[in-house]
Amino acid sequence: MDQIGKILLFRDVIVQGGFSHAARLRGLSHSTVSKQVKALEAELGVTLLHRTSRTMSLTDEGRLALDCSRRMGAHIDELLERLEEMRGDVRGEIKVSALVHVGKHVVEPAVATYLREHPGARVSLTLDDEPLHFTRDGLDLAVRVGRHAEGSLIARKLLDNDVCLAAAPSFVKRHGLPKHPTDLAEWPTVAYASGAVDISVWTYVENGEFRTVNVSPVYRTNDGNALREAVCAGLGIGYLSTFSVRDEFASGRLTRVLPDLELPAYEPVYMIYAASEFVSPRLNAFVRCLEDAARSLSPGSTRV
């Protein structure tokens, strides 16, 4: 490995949070990564990292090397992407992260369209509801509910996130329908819950004022898709993102509950990416597919 390769590998060790993570990213062994970083230190004549069996920390020289390696990597990436643009190709891999329920309804359709239109492209999609680690995970784009853009990241609104109350016809047949939102406290409900987030206080607007009703869910889940399926199975009334049940309303699998009730929207869905003077053709193409998928979920749109 030449010196530039070693410098970029050193960057990966720090950005990825350790030798093992960098080795996994590069498809190398832990020992190979360690040897290459030691060789770089020998070539530069400095110590870049203080290492113990449990921890590692940067020296002053290491911090300087990391800063330079990041800029070097960015220049190399830009060179490759500009050459790609000059060829007019949409090729190579993009790494995307999305929340689970948003991924199913917005990102997965966009991926399918993107790969059909660009056979030379590849996508690595991670679906989880964990906190966003954009740089650490080497992402090109993330899709999240709410703004999660810090530092050099940009958040651009992709989709409004309206809320609705829904129930399955089988549930309505057994239980009927509430006549007022306060009735929901006595009705079987299902709710999203994950860690400190427990959406069992449902907000609505009445006479221009925000009001709440505390429900007692018969079923809680930390997966938005599982929540939708529980409502479809007739387990209870759900307080859901409208985009996630658009098809179910259209097919009659779900029906609206208190359809005239005003419900405040959740935070919008955003796509998040790194600020740059140059955006690669592959990322531009994927963003277009993502925007098309989001538009298909907007009120009044028709799926093709």
Coordinates of C-alpha atoms in Angstrom, one line a residue:
M1 CA 0.0 0.0 0.0
D2 CA 1.4 3.4 -1.0
Q3 CA 1.7 6.3 1.4
I4 CA -1.6 8.0 0.2
G5 CA -3.4 4.7 0.8
K6 CA -2.0 4.4 4.3
I7 CA -3.0 8.0 5.1
L8 CA -6.6 7.3 3.9
L9 CA -6.6 4.0 5.9
F10 CA -5.5 6.0 9.0
R11 CA -8.5 8.4 8.4
D12 CA -10.8 5.4 8.3
V13 CA -9.5 4.0 11.6
I14 CA -10.4 7.3 13.3
V15 CA -13.6 8.1 11.5
Q16 CA -15.0 4.5 11.9
G17 CA -14.0 4.4 15.6
G18 CA -11.3 1.7 15.6
F19 CA -9.2 -0.8 13.7
S20 CA -11.8 -3.5 13.6
H21 CA -14.4 -1.1 12.1
A22 CA -11.9 0.2 9.5
A23 CA -10.9 -3.4 8.6
R24 CA -14.5 -4.4 8.1
L25 CA -15.1 -1.3 5.9
R26 CA -12.1 -2.0 3.7
G27 CA -12.4 -5.8 3.7
L28 CA -9.0 -6.2 5.4
S29 CA -7.9 -8.1 8.5
H30 CA -7.4 -6.2 11.8
S31 CA -3.7 -7.1 11.8
T32 CA -3.2 -5.7 8.2
V33 CA -4.8 -2.4 9.2
S34 CA -2.7 -2.2 12.3
K35 CA 0.5 -2.9 10.4
Q36 CA -0.2 -0.3 7.8
V37 CA -0.8 2.4 10.4
K38 CA 2.4 1.4 12.1
A39 CA 4.2 1.6 8.8
L40 CA 2.8 5.1 8.2
E41 CA 4.1 6.2 11.5
A42 CA 7.5 4.9 10.7
E43 CA 7.5 6.6 7.3
L44 CA 6.5 9.9 8.8
G45 CA 8.7 9.6 11.8
V46 CA 6.0 10.4 14.3
T47 CA 3.5 8.7 16.6
L48 CA 0.0 9.3 15.4
L49 CA -1.9 7.2 18.0
H50 CA -1.4 6.4 21.6
R51 CA -2.8 2.8 21.8
T52 CA -3.6 0.5 24.7
S53 CA -5.5 -2.8 24.7
R54 CA -8.7 -0.9 25.4
T55 CA -8.3 2.7 24.1
M56 CA -6.7 4.8 21.5
S57 CA -6.2 8.6 21.3
L58 CA -4.7 11.0 18.8
T59 CA -1.4 12.7 19.3
D60 CA -1.0 16.3 18.1
E61 CA 0.7 14.9 15.0
G62 CA -2.2 12.5 14.6
R63 CA -4.8 15.3 14.7
L64 CA -2.9 17.1 12.0
A65 CA -2.7 13.9 9.9
L66 CA -6.4 13.3 10.4
D67 CA -7.3 16.8 9.2
C68 CA -5.1 16.5 6.1
S69 CA -6.3 12.9 5.4
R70 CA -9.9 14.1 5.4
R71 CA -9.2 16.8 3.0
M72 CA -7.2 14.5 0.8
G73 CA -10.0 11.9 0.8
A74 CA -12.5 14.6 -0.1
H75 CA -10.4 15.8 -3.1
I76 CA -10.0 12.2 -4.3
D77 CA -13.7 11.6 -4.0
E78 CA -14.4 14.8 -5.9
L79 CA -12.0 13.9 -8.7
L80 CA -13.6 10.5 -9.2
E81 CA -17.1 12.0 -9.1
R82 CA -16.2 14.8 -11.6
L83 CA -14.7 12.2 -14.0
E84 CA -17.9 10.2 -13.6
E85 CA -20.0 13.3 -14.4
M86 CA -17.9 14.0 -17.5
R87 CA -18.6 10.5 -18.7
G88 CA -22.3 11.0 -18.0
D89 CA -22.4 7.9 -16.0
V90 CA -24.4 7.1 -12.9
R91 CA -22.3 4.3 -11.5
G92 CA -20.9 3.2 -8.2
E93 CA -22.4 2.7 -4.7
I94 CA -24.3 5.1 -2.5
K95 CA -24.9 4.4 1.2
V96 CA -28.3 5.3 2.5
S97 CA -29.9 5.2 6.0
A98 CA -33.5 5.5 6.8
L99 CA -36.0 5.0 9.6
V100 CA -37.7 1.7 9.3
H101 CA -41.3 2.8 8.4
V102 CA -40.1 5.7 6.3
G103 CA -37.8 3.4 4.5
K104 CA -40.6 1.0 3.5
H105 CA -42.9 3.7 2.1
V106 CA -40.4 6.3 0.7
V107 CA -36.9 4.9 0.3
E108 CA -37.5 1.4 -0.9
P109 CA -39.6 2.5 -3.9
A110 CA -37.0 5.1 -4.7
V111 CA -34.2 2.4 -4.7
A112 CA -36.2 0.2 -7.0
T113 CA -36.7 3.0 -9.5
Y114 CA -33.1 4.1 -9.3
L115 CA -31.6 0.7 -9.9
R116 CA -34.0 0.0 -12.8
E117 CA -33.0 3.3 -14.4
H118 CA -29.2 3.0 -13.7
P119 CA -28.0 -0.6 -14.1
G120 CA -24.4 0.4 -13.3
A121 CA -25.4 1.8 -9.9
R122 CA -25.5 0.1 -6.5
V123 CA -27.2 1.0 -3.2
S124 CA -26.5 0.0 0.4
L125 CA -29.6 0.7 2.4
T126 CA -29.7 0.4 6.2
L127 CA -33.1 0.6 7.9
D128 CA -33.1 1.3 11.7
D129 CA -34.5 3.7 14.2
E130 CA -31.1 4.4 15.9
P131 CA -29.6 7.9 16.2
L132 CA -28.0 9.2 13.1
H133 CA -24.2 8.8 12.8
F134 CA -23.7 10.2 9.3
T135 CA -20.0 10.6 9.1
R136 CA -19.1 7.6 11.2
D137 CA -21.2 5.3 9.0
G138 CA -19.9 6.8 5.8
L139 CA -23.3 7.7 4.5
D140 CA -24.2 9.6 1.3
L141 CA -27.7 10.3 2.4
A142 CA -30.1 9.7 5.3
V143 CA -33.8 10.0 5.6
R144 CA -35.2 11.0 9.0
V145 CA -38.3 12.5 10.7
G146 CA -37.2 16.0 11.8
R147 CA -34.0 17.9 11.3
H148 CA -31.0 15.9 12.3
A149 CA -28.4 18.0 10.4
E150 CA -25.4 19.2 12.3
G151 CA -22.1 20.7 11.2
S152 CA -21.7 20.5 7.4
L153 CA -24.9 18.5 6.9
I154 CA -27.9 19.8 5.0
A155 CA -31.5 18.8 5.8
R156 CA -34.0 19.3 3.0
K157 CA -37.7 18.6 3.5
L158 CA -38.9 15.6 1.5
L159 CA -42.5 15.0 2.8
D160 CA -45.0 16.5 5.1
N161 CA -45.9 14.1 7.9
D162 CA -49.7 14.4 8.6
V163 CA -51.3 12.3 11.2
C164 CA -54.6 10.3 11.1
L165 CA -56.6 8.0 13.3
A166 CA -57.3 4.7 11.7
A167 CA -59.0 1.3 12.4
A168 CA -59.7 -1.9 10.5
P169 CA -63.3 -2.6 9.3
S170 CA -63.3 -5.7 11.5
F171 CA -62.5 -3.6 14.5
V172 CA -65.3 -1.1 13.7
K173 CA -67.7 -4.0 13.3
R174 CA -66.9 -5.3 16.8
H175 CA -66.5 -2.0 18.7
G176 CA -68.2 0.7 16.7
L177 CA -66.5 4.1 16.5
P178 CA -65.8 6.8 19.1
K179 CA -67.9 10.0 18.7
H180 CA -65.4 12.3 20.5
P181 CA -61.6 12.2 20.9
T182 CA -62.0 11.9 24.7
D183 CA -63.8 8.5 24.1
L184 CA -60.4 7.1 22.9
A185 CA -59.3 6.8 26.5
E186 CA -61.8 3.9 26.8
W187 CA -61.2 2.3 23.3
P188 CA -58.6 -0.4 22.5
T189 CA -55.6 1.4 20.9
V190 CA -52.2 0.5 19.6
A191 CA -49.2 2.9 20.0
Y192 CA -45.6 3.4 19.1
A193 CA -43.1 3.1 21.9
S194 CA -39.3 3.0 21.8
G195 CA -37.1 3.7 24.8
A196 CA -38.1 7.1 26.2
V197 CA -40.6 7.7 23.4
D198 CA -44.0 6.4 24.2
I199 CA -46.8 7.9 22.0
S200 CA -49.7 7.2 24.2
V201 CA -50.7 10.8 24.7
W202 CA -52.6 11.8 21.5
T203 CA -52.9 15.4 20.6
Y204 CA -55.8 17.0 18.7
V205 CA -57.1 20.5 18.1
E206 CA -60.6 21.6 19.3
N207 CA -61.9 25.1 19.0
G208 CA -58.5 26.3 18.1
E209 CA -56.8 24.8 21.2
F210 CA -54.5 21.9 21.5
R211 CA -55.9 19.2 23.7
T212 CA -54.7 15.7 24.6
V213 CA -56.2 12.4 25.5
N214 CA -54.3 9.7 27.4
V215 CA -54.9 6.3 25.8
S216 CA -54.1 2.9 27.3
P217 CA -52.7 0.8 24.4
V218 CA -53.4 -2.9 24.3
Y219 CA -50.3 -3.2 22.1
R220 CA -47.1 -1.2 21.9
T221 CA -44.3 -1.6 19.3
N222 CA -41.1 0.2 18.3
D223 CA -41.7 -0.6 14.6
G224 CA -43.9 1.8 12.6
N225 CA -44.7 -1.0 10.1
A226 CA -45.6 -3.4 12.8
L227 CA -47.9 -0.7 14.3
R228 CA -49.7 -0.3 11.0
E229 CA -50.1 -4.1 10.6
A230 CA -51.5 -4.3 14.2
V231 CA -54.2 -1.7 13.2
C232 CA -54.9 -3.6 10.0
A233 CA -55.3 -6.8 12.1
G234 CA -58.1 -5.1 14.1
L235 CA -56.2 -4.9 17.4
G236 CA -57.1 -1.3 18.0
I237 CA -57.3 2.3 16.8
G238 CA -53.9 3.7 15.7
Y239 CA -52.5 7.3 15.6
L240 CA -50.4 7.0 12.5
S241 CA -48.5 8.9 9.8
T242 CA -50.9 9.3 7.0
F243 CA -48.4 8.5 4.3
S244 CA -47.8 5.0 5.9
V245 CA -51.5 4.0 5.5
R246 CA -52.4 5.8 2.2
D247 CA -52.7 2.5 0.3
E248 CA -54.7 0.9 3.1
F249 CA -57.3 3.7 3.0
A250 CA -57.5 3.4 -0.8
S251 CA -58.0 -0.4 -0.7
G252 CA -60.5 -0.3 2.2
R253 CA -58.2 -2.3 4.5
L254 CA -58.4 0.6 6.9
T255 CA -61.0 3.3 7.6
R256 CA -60.5 6.8 9.1
V257 CA -61.6 7.4 12.7
L258 CA -63.0 10.8 13.6
P259 CA -62.1 12.0 10.0
D260 CA -63.1 15.6 10.7
L261 CA -60.8 15.9 13.8
E262 CA -57.8 18.2 13.3
L263 CA -54.6 16.5 14.3
P264 CA -51.3 18.3 14.5
A265 CA -48.7 16.9 12.1
Y266 CA -45.5 15.1 13.2
E267 CA -42.3 16.7 12.1
P268 CA -41.7 16.5 8.3
V269 CA -39.6 13.8 6.7
Y270 CA -36.2 15.2 5.7
M271 CA -33.4 13.9 3.5
I272 CA -30.0 14.7 4.9
Y273 CA -26.7 14.9 3.0
A274 CA -23.3 16.6 3.3
A275 CA -22.8 20.1 2.1
S276 CA -20.6 20.3 -0.9
E277 CA -20.0 22.5 -4.0
F278 CA -20.1 19.3 -6.0
V279 CA -22.8 16.6 -5.8
S280 CA -22.1 13.4 -7.6
P281 CA -24.3 12.3 -10.5
R282 CA -25.3 9.2 -8.7
L283 CA -26.5 11.1 -5.6
N284 CA -28.3 13.6 -7.8
A285 CA -30.1 10.8 -9.6
F286 CA -31.1 9.0 -6.4
V287 CA -32.4 12.3 -4.9
R288 CA -34.7 12.7 -7.9
C289 CA -36.0 9.2 -7.4
L290 CA -36.5 9.9 -3.7
E291 CA -38.4 13.1 -4.5
D292 CA -40.6 11.3 -7.0
A293 CA -41.4 8.6 -4.4
A294 CA -42.3 11.3 -1.8
R295 CA -44.6 13.1 -4.3
S296 CA -46.5 9.9 -5.0
L297 CA -47.4 9.9 -1.3
S298 CA -48.6 13.5 -1.2
P299 CA -52.4 14.2 -0.9
G300 CA -54.1 14.1 -4.3
S301 CA -51.3 12.2 -6.0
T302 CA -52.0 8.9 -7.9
R303 CA -49.5 6.0 -7.8
V304 CA -48.3 4.8 -11.2

